[in-house]
Coordinates of C-alpha atoms in Angstrom, one line a residue:
M1395 CA -37.1 7.6 14.6
Q1396 CA -37.4 7.3 10.9
Q1397 CA -35.4 10.4 10.3
I1398 CA -32.6 9.1 12.6
S1399 CA -32.6 5.8 10.9
S1400 CA -32.5 7.3 7.4
S1401 CA -29.5 9.4 8.4
L1402 CA -27.7 6.3 9.7
I1403 CA -28.5 4.5 6.5
F1404 CA -27.3 7.3 4.3
G1405 CA -24.2 7.8 6.5
L1406 CA -23.2 4.1 6.2
G1407 CA -24.1 4.2 2.5
I1408 CA -21.5 7.0 2.0
V1409 CA -18.9 5.2 4.1
T1410 CA -19.3 1.9 2.4
Q1411 CA -20.8 2.5 -1.0
W1412 CA -20.1 6.0 -1.8
G1413 CA -10.4 -23.1 -28.8
G1414 CA -7.2 -23.5 -28.7
A1415 CA -5.1 -20.5 -27.8
T1416 CA -1.5 -20.7 -26.6
L1417 CA -1.6 -19.9 -22.9
A1418 CA 1.2 -19.2 -20.4
F1419 CA 0.9 -19.9 -16.7
T1420 CA 2.9 -18.1 -14.1
P1421 CA 3.6 -19.9 -10.8
V1422 CA 2.4 -17.9 -7.7
S1423 CA 4.2 -19.9 -5.0
H1424 CA 6.6 -17.0 -4.4
F1425 CA 4.0 -14.4 -3.6
R1426 CA 4.2 -12.7 -0.2
A1427 CA 1.5 -12.8 2.4
A1428 CA -0.9 -9.9 1.9
S1429 CA 0.0 -6.7 3.7
C1430 CA -1.5 -3.4 3.0
P1431 CA 0.4 -0.3 4.3
T1432 CA -1.4 2.2 2.1
P1433 CA -4.9 2.3 0.6
R1434 CA -5.0 1.0 -3.0
G1435 CA -6.5 4.3 -4.3
E1436 CA -3.7 6.3 -2.7
S1437 CA -1.0 4.4 -4.5
R1438 CA -2.7 5.2 -7.8
L1439 CA -2.2 9.0 -7.6
S1440 CA 0.4 9.9 -10.2
S1441 CA 1.2 12.3 -13.0
M1442 CA 2.1 11.6 -16.5
P1443 CA 5.3 13.0 -18.0
D1444 CA 5.2 15.1 -21.2
D1445 CA 5.7 13.1 -24.3
P1446 CA 8.9 14.4 -26.1
Y1447 CA 7.8 12.6 -29.3
P1448 CA 4.2 13.6 -30.1
S1449 CA 2.3 11.3 -32.4
D1450 CA 1.1 12.3 -35.9
Y1451 CA -2.1 10.2 -35.3
D1452 CA -5.3 11.4 -33.7
A1453 CA -6.4 9.5 -30.6
D1454 CA -9.4 8.2 -32.5
D1455 CA -7.2 6.6 -35.1
L1456 CA -5.5 4.5 -32.4
E1457 CA -8.7 3.2 -30.7
S1458 CA -9.1 -0.5 -30.6
P1459 CA -12.3 -2.2 -31.7
E1460 CA -15.0 -2.5 -29.0
K1461 CA -14.5 -5.7 -27.1
T1462 CA -17.2 -8.4 -27.5
V1463 CA -17.8 -11.7 -25.8
S1464 CA -16.3 -14.8 -27.2
V1465 CA -17.5 -18.4 -26.7
D1466 CA -15.0 -21.3 -26.5
M1467 CA -16.4 -24.6 -27.5
V1468 CA -13.3 -26.7 -27.3
E1469 CA -13.8 -29.4 -24.6
D1470 CA -10.1 -29.8 -23.9
D1471 CA -9.9 -26.1 -22.8
A1472 CA -11.9 -26.9 -19.6
A1473 CA -8.6 -28.1 -17.9
I1474 CA -6.9 -24.8 -18.9
R1475 CA -9.8 -22.8 -17.5
D1476 CA -9.6 -24.7 -14.2
E1477 CA -5.9 -24.0 -13.9
L1478 CA -6.3 -20.3 -14.7
K1479 CA -9.1 -20.0 -12.1
R1480 CA -7.1 -21.8 -9.5
E1481 CA -4.2 -19.3 -9.9
L1482 CA -6.6 -16.3 -10.0
V1483 CA -8.3 -17.4 -6.7
L1484 CA -4.9 -17.9 -5.1
L1485 CA -3.8 -14.5 -6.1
A1486 CA -7.0 -13.0 -4.8
S1487 CA -6.6 -14.6 -1.4
V1488 CA -3.0 -13.4 -0.9
T1489 CA -3.8 -9.9 -1.9
N1490 CA -7.0 -9.3 0.1
R1491 CA -9.2 -9.3 -3.0
G1492 CA -6.6 -7.1 -4.8
M1493 CA -6.6 -4.3 -2.3
C1494 CA -3.0 -5.1 -1.3
A1495 CA -1.7 -6.3 -4.7
S1496 CA 1.7 -5.2 -5.9
T1497 CA 2.2 -4.0 -9.5
E1498 CA 3.6 -7.4 -10.4
E1499 CA 0.6 -9.2 -8.9
E1500 CA -1.9 -6.8 -10.6
N1501 CA -0.2 -7.5 -14.0
L1502 CA -0.5 -11.3 -13.4
V1503 CA -4.2 -11.0 -12.6
V1504 CA -4.8 -8.9 -15.7
D1505 CA -3.1 -11.7 -17.7
L1506 CA -5.2 -14.4 -16.1
V1507 CA -8.5 -12.5 -16.5
T1508 CA -7.7 -11.8 -20.2
Q1509 CA -7.0 -15.4 -20.9
L1510 CA -10.2 -16.5 -19.1
E1511 CA -12.3 -14.0 -21.0
A1512 CA -10.9 -15.5 -24.3
L1513 CA -11.9 -19.0 -23.1
N1514 CA -15.4 -18.0 -21.9
P1515 CA -17.6 -21.2 -22.2
T1516 CA -21.0 -19.5 -21.9
A1517 CA -23.1 -17.9 -24.6
D1518 CA -25.0 -14.8 -23.6
P1519 CA -23.3 -14.2 -20.2
A1520 CA -25.8 -11.4 -19.4
L1521 CA -28.6 -13.9 -19.5
N1522 CA -26.8 -16.6 -17.7
S1523 CA -25.4 -15.0 -14.5
Q1524 CA -28.3 -15.7 -12.1
G1525 CA -27.6 -16.5 -8.5
D1526 CA -25.5 -15.4 -5.5
W1527 CA -22.0 -14.2 -6.1
E1528 CA -19.2 -13.1 -3.7
L1529 CA -16.5 -10.7 -4.7
C1530 CA -13.2 -12.5 -5.1
Y1531 CA -11.0 -9.8 -6.7
S1532 CA -11.4 -6.2 -7.8
S1533 CA -9.1 -4.2 -10.0
T1534 CA -10.3 -1.0 -8.3
Q1535 CA -11.9 -0.1 -5.0
S1536 CA -14.3 -2.8 -4.0
F1537 CA -17.1 -0.4 -3.2
R1538 CA -17.3 0.5 -6.9
S1539 CA -19.0 -2.8 -7.6
S1540 CA -22.1 -1.4 -5.9
P1541 CA -24.9 0.0 -8.0
F1542 CA -24.8 3.1 -5.7
F1543 CA -21.3 4.0 -6.9
L1544 CA -21.8 2.8 -10.4
A1545 CA -24.7 5.2 -10.7
I1546 CA -22.6 8.1 -9.4
R1547 CA -20.0 7.3 -12.1
A1548 CA -22.7 7.1 -14.8
F1549 CA -24.3 10.4 -13.6
L1550 CA -21.0 12.3 -13.9
G1551 CA -20.4 11.1 -17.4
E1552 CA -17.2 10.7 -19.4
E1553 CA -16.4 14.4 -19.4
N1554 CA -16.2 14.2 -15.5
K1555 CA -14.3 10.9 -15.3
A1556 CA -11.3 12.5 -13.5
V1557 CA -13.7 14.2 -11.0
A1558 CA -15.3 10.8 -10.2
D1559 CA -11.9 9.0 -9.9
N1560 CA -10.6 11.7 -7.5
A1561 CA -13.7 11.6 -5.4
F1562 CA -13.6 7.8 -5.2
T1563 CA -9.9 7.9 -4.2
I1564 CA -10.5 10.5 -1.5
H1565 CA -13.4 8.4 -0.2
D1566 CA -11.2 5.3 -0.2
I1567 CA -8.5 7.1 1.8
A1568 CA -11.0 8.6 4.2
T1569 CA -12.4 5.2 5.0
T1570 CA -9.2 3.3 5.3
A1571 CA -9.9 2.3 8.9
S1572 CA -13.1 0.6 8.0
R1573 CA -13.2 -3.2 7.8
V1574 CA -14.9 -4.7 4.7
G1575 CA -16.5 -8.1 5.2
K1576 CA -18.3 -10.0 2.5
V1577 CA -19.2 -8.2 -0.7
R1578 CA -22.0 -10.0 -2.6
Q1579 CA -24.2 -9.6 -5.6
I1580 CA -27.5 -11.5 -6.2
V1581 CA -28.7 -11.6 -9.7
G1582 CA -32.4 -12.4 -10.0
E1583 CA -33.6 -15.5 -11.8
D1584 CA -35.4 -13.4 -14.4
N1585 CA -32.2 -11.2 -15.0
R1586 CA -34.3 -8.1 -14.1
E1587 CA -32.8 -7.3 -10.7
L1588 CA -29.3 -7.0 -9.0
V1589 CA -28.9 -6.7 -5.3
S1590 CA -25.6 -5.7 -3.8
E1591 CA -24.6 -6.4 -0.2
Y1592 CA -21.6 -4.7 1.3
E1593 CA -20.6 -5.7 4.9
L1594 CA -18.8 -3.0 6.8
S1595 CA -17.4 -2.4 10.3
V1596 CA -16.7 1.2 11.2
G1597 CA -14.9 2.5 14.3
L1598 CA -16.7 5.1 16.3
M1599 CA -13.6 7.1 17.2
P1600 CA -9.8 6.5 17.5
G1601 CA -8.9 4.5 20.7
V1602 CA -12.4 3.4 21.4
P1603 CA -12.8 -0.4 20.9
V1604 CA -16.4 -0.1 19.7
R1605 CA -17.3 -0.6 16.1
V1606 CA -20.6 -0.1 14.3
K1607 CA -21.4 -3.0 12.0
G1608 CA -24.0 -3.4 9.2
T1609 CA -24.6 -4.5 5.7
V1610 CA -25.4 -1.9 3.1
V1611 CA -27.9 -3.3 0.6
T1612 CA -28.5 -1.6 -2.7
S1613 CA -31.0 -2.7 -5.3
A1614 CA -31.1 -2.0 -9.0
D1615 CA -33.1 -2.9 -12.1
L1616 CA -31.3 -4.8 -14.8
T1617 CA -31.8 -4.9 -18.6
A1618 CA -29.8 -7.1 -20.9
I1619 CA -29.1 -5.1 -24.1
A1620 CA -26.4 -7.3 -25.6
P1621 CA -25.1 -10.8 -25.1
E1622 CA -22.6 -9.5 -22.5
T1623 CA -24.1 -6.2 -21.5
W1624 CA -26.4 -5.0 -18.7
E1625 CA -27.9 -1.6 -18.3
M1626 CA -28.6 -0.9 -14.7
E1627 CA -30.7 1.7 -12.9
V1628 CA -30.2 2.0 -9.1
R1629 CA -33.4 1.9 -7.1
G1630 CA -32.6 2.2 -3.4
T1631 CA -30.3 1.7 -0.5
K1632 CA -30.8 0.4 3.1
V1633 CA -29.0 -1.1 6.0
K1634 CA -29.6 -4.5 7.6
G1635 CA -27.9 -6.5 10.3
S1636 CA -26.7 -3.5 12.4
N1637 CA -25.2 -4.2 15.8
V1638 CA -26.6 -0.9 17.3
P1639 CA -29.0 -1.9 20.1
F1640 CA -32.7 -1.4 19.4
L1641 CA -31.9 0.3 16.1
D1642 CA -30.9 -3.0 14.5
Q1643 CA -34.3 -4.6 15.1
Y1644 CA -36.1 -1.4 13.9
L1645 CA -34.1 -1.3 10.7
D1646 CA -34.6 -4.9 9.9
D1647 CA -38.4 -4.8 10.8
S1648 CA -39.2 -1.5 9.1
D1649 CA -37.3 -2.2 5.9
I1650 CA -36.5 1.5 5.4
E1651 CA -34.9 2.2 2.1
I1652 CA -33.6 5.4 0.7
P1653 CA -35.1 5.9 -2.8
V1654 CA -31.8 6.8 -4.6
G1655 CA -33.4 6.3 -8.0
E1656 CA -36.1 8.8 -7.2
A1657 CA -33.5 11.3 -6.0
Y1658 CA -31.7 11.1 -9.3
K1659 CA -35.0 11.7 -11.1
A1660 CA -35.6 14.8 -9.0
I1661 CA -32.2 16.3 -9.9
S1662 CA -31.9 15.2 -13.5
G1663 CA -35.3 15.9 -14.9
G1664 CA -36.9 12.6 -14.4
S1665 CA -34.2 10.1 -15.5
V1666 CA -32.0 7.7 -13.6
P1667 CA -28.4 7.3 -14.9
N1668 CA -27.8 4.0 -16.7
A1669 CA -24.7 2.3 -15.5
V1670 CA -23.3 -0.2 -18.0
L1671 CA -21.8 -3.6 -16.9
K1672 CA -20.2 -6.1 -19.3
T1673 CA -19.7 -9.8 -18.4
F1674 CA -17.1 -11.4 -20.6
Y1675 CA -16.7 -14.6 -18.6
V1676 CA -19.2 -16.7 -16.6
D1677 CA -19.4 -20.4 -15.8
E1678 CA -20.8 -22.5 -13.0
G1679 CA -18.4 -21.1 -10.4
M1680 CA -16.9 -17.7 -11.6
R1681 CA -18.1 -14.5 -13.2
I1682 CA -15.9 -11.6 -14.5
T1683 CA -17.7 -8.3 -15.0
R1684 CA -16.3 -5.0 -16.2
D1685 CA -17.6 -1.5 -15.6
I1686 CA -17.6 1.5 -18.0
D1687 CA -14.0 2.3 -17.2
D1688 CA -12.9 -1.3 -17.8
N1689 CA -12.3 -2.0 -14.2
F1690 CA -13.0 -5.7 -13.6
F1691 CA -14.7 -7.5 -10.7
V1692 CA -14.2 -11.3 -10.2
F1693 CA -17.0 -13.1 -8.4
T1694 CA -17.2 -16.7 -7.3
R1695 CA -20.4 -18.6 -6.4
A1696 CA -21.5 -17.8 -2.8

């Protein structure tokens, strides 16, 4: 039974996881209701044309300074932050957490997020993000907020970034029929642990009105290495809340977990890849965190 359960957990894991600046506001009352004819990842497949005017500068000469967290202490900016957050949450709701966002809407969200990060009211965000958070908007596939996929990206490294991106896009397209429910993160009170919960409903086969449901739970160890930065090591993955008869009770009672971290140690000579997350905005109700590729995830208090 344990072998069957572990296979189910791994299968679902693959399916689901694998002051004072001048600010401009853009009204969002004209936005369409969210519709999503194609997966987000599919629309991102494109090629770059050759540049007819090559630059005389090396790429390293054009790199911008590394981004660091700022702290806004101007009391009057609180009203500006509230308005920015209101528009951001509205955009998230009409685009299905960003999955169905048009290019125009994506650009508006990037602008709102950038302005909020410049008005961050909290010092040391990495040490002040405790609690339960629910994903509100993602600039990339939502499953990439899970430590499971963050570890894959870290393991492949910068030299294999294109490989990782293509694999994630293919996975996104292959699981288009899946329905994603709540996506949550729980940051421990001691800032030493992050638990990701990803609700999913998967159809057994086309034409059959039966869906397997469950929540894929992935745990990871956190270490704050800078005011805004976490290093994260994935520990394990399991499934809870399955709707499969008998198996649901067994999974919940037995607390079976696939030791993902130990698997990485076995194949990489004893080390677990360190995924890096940077939080440039956090307050009592919203957190904005970026991954190594500068994708951002907007969370609201659960």
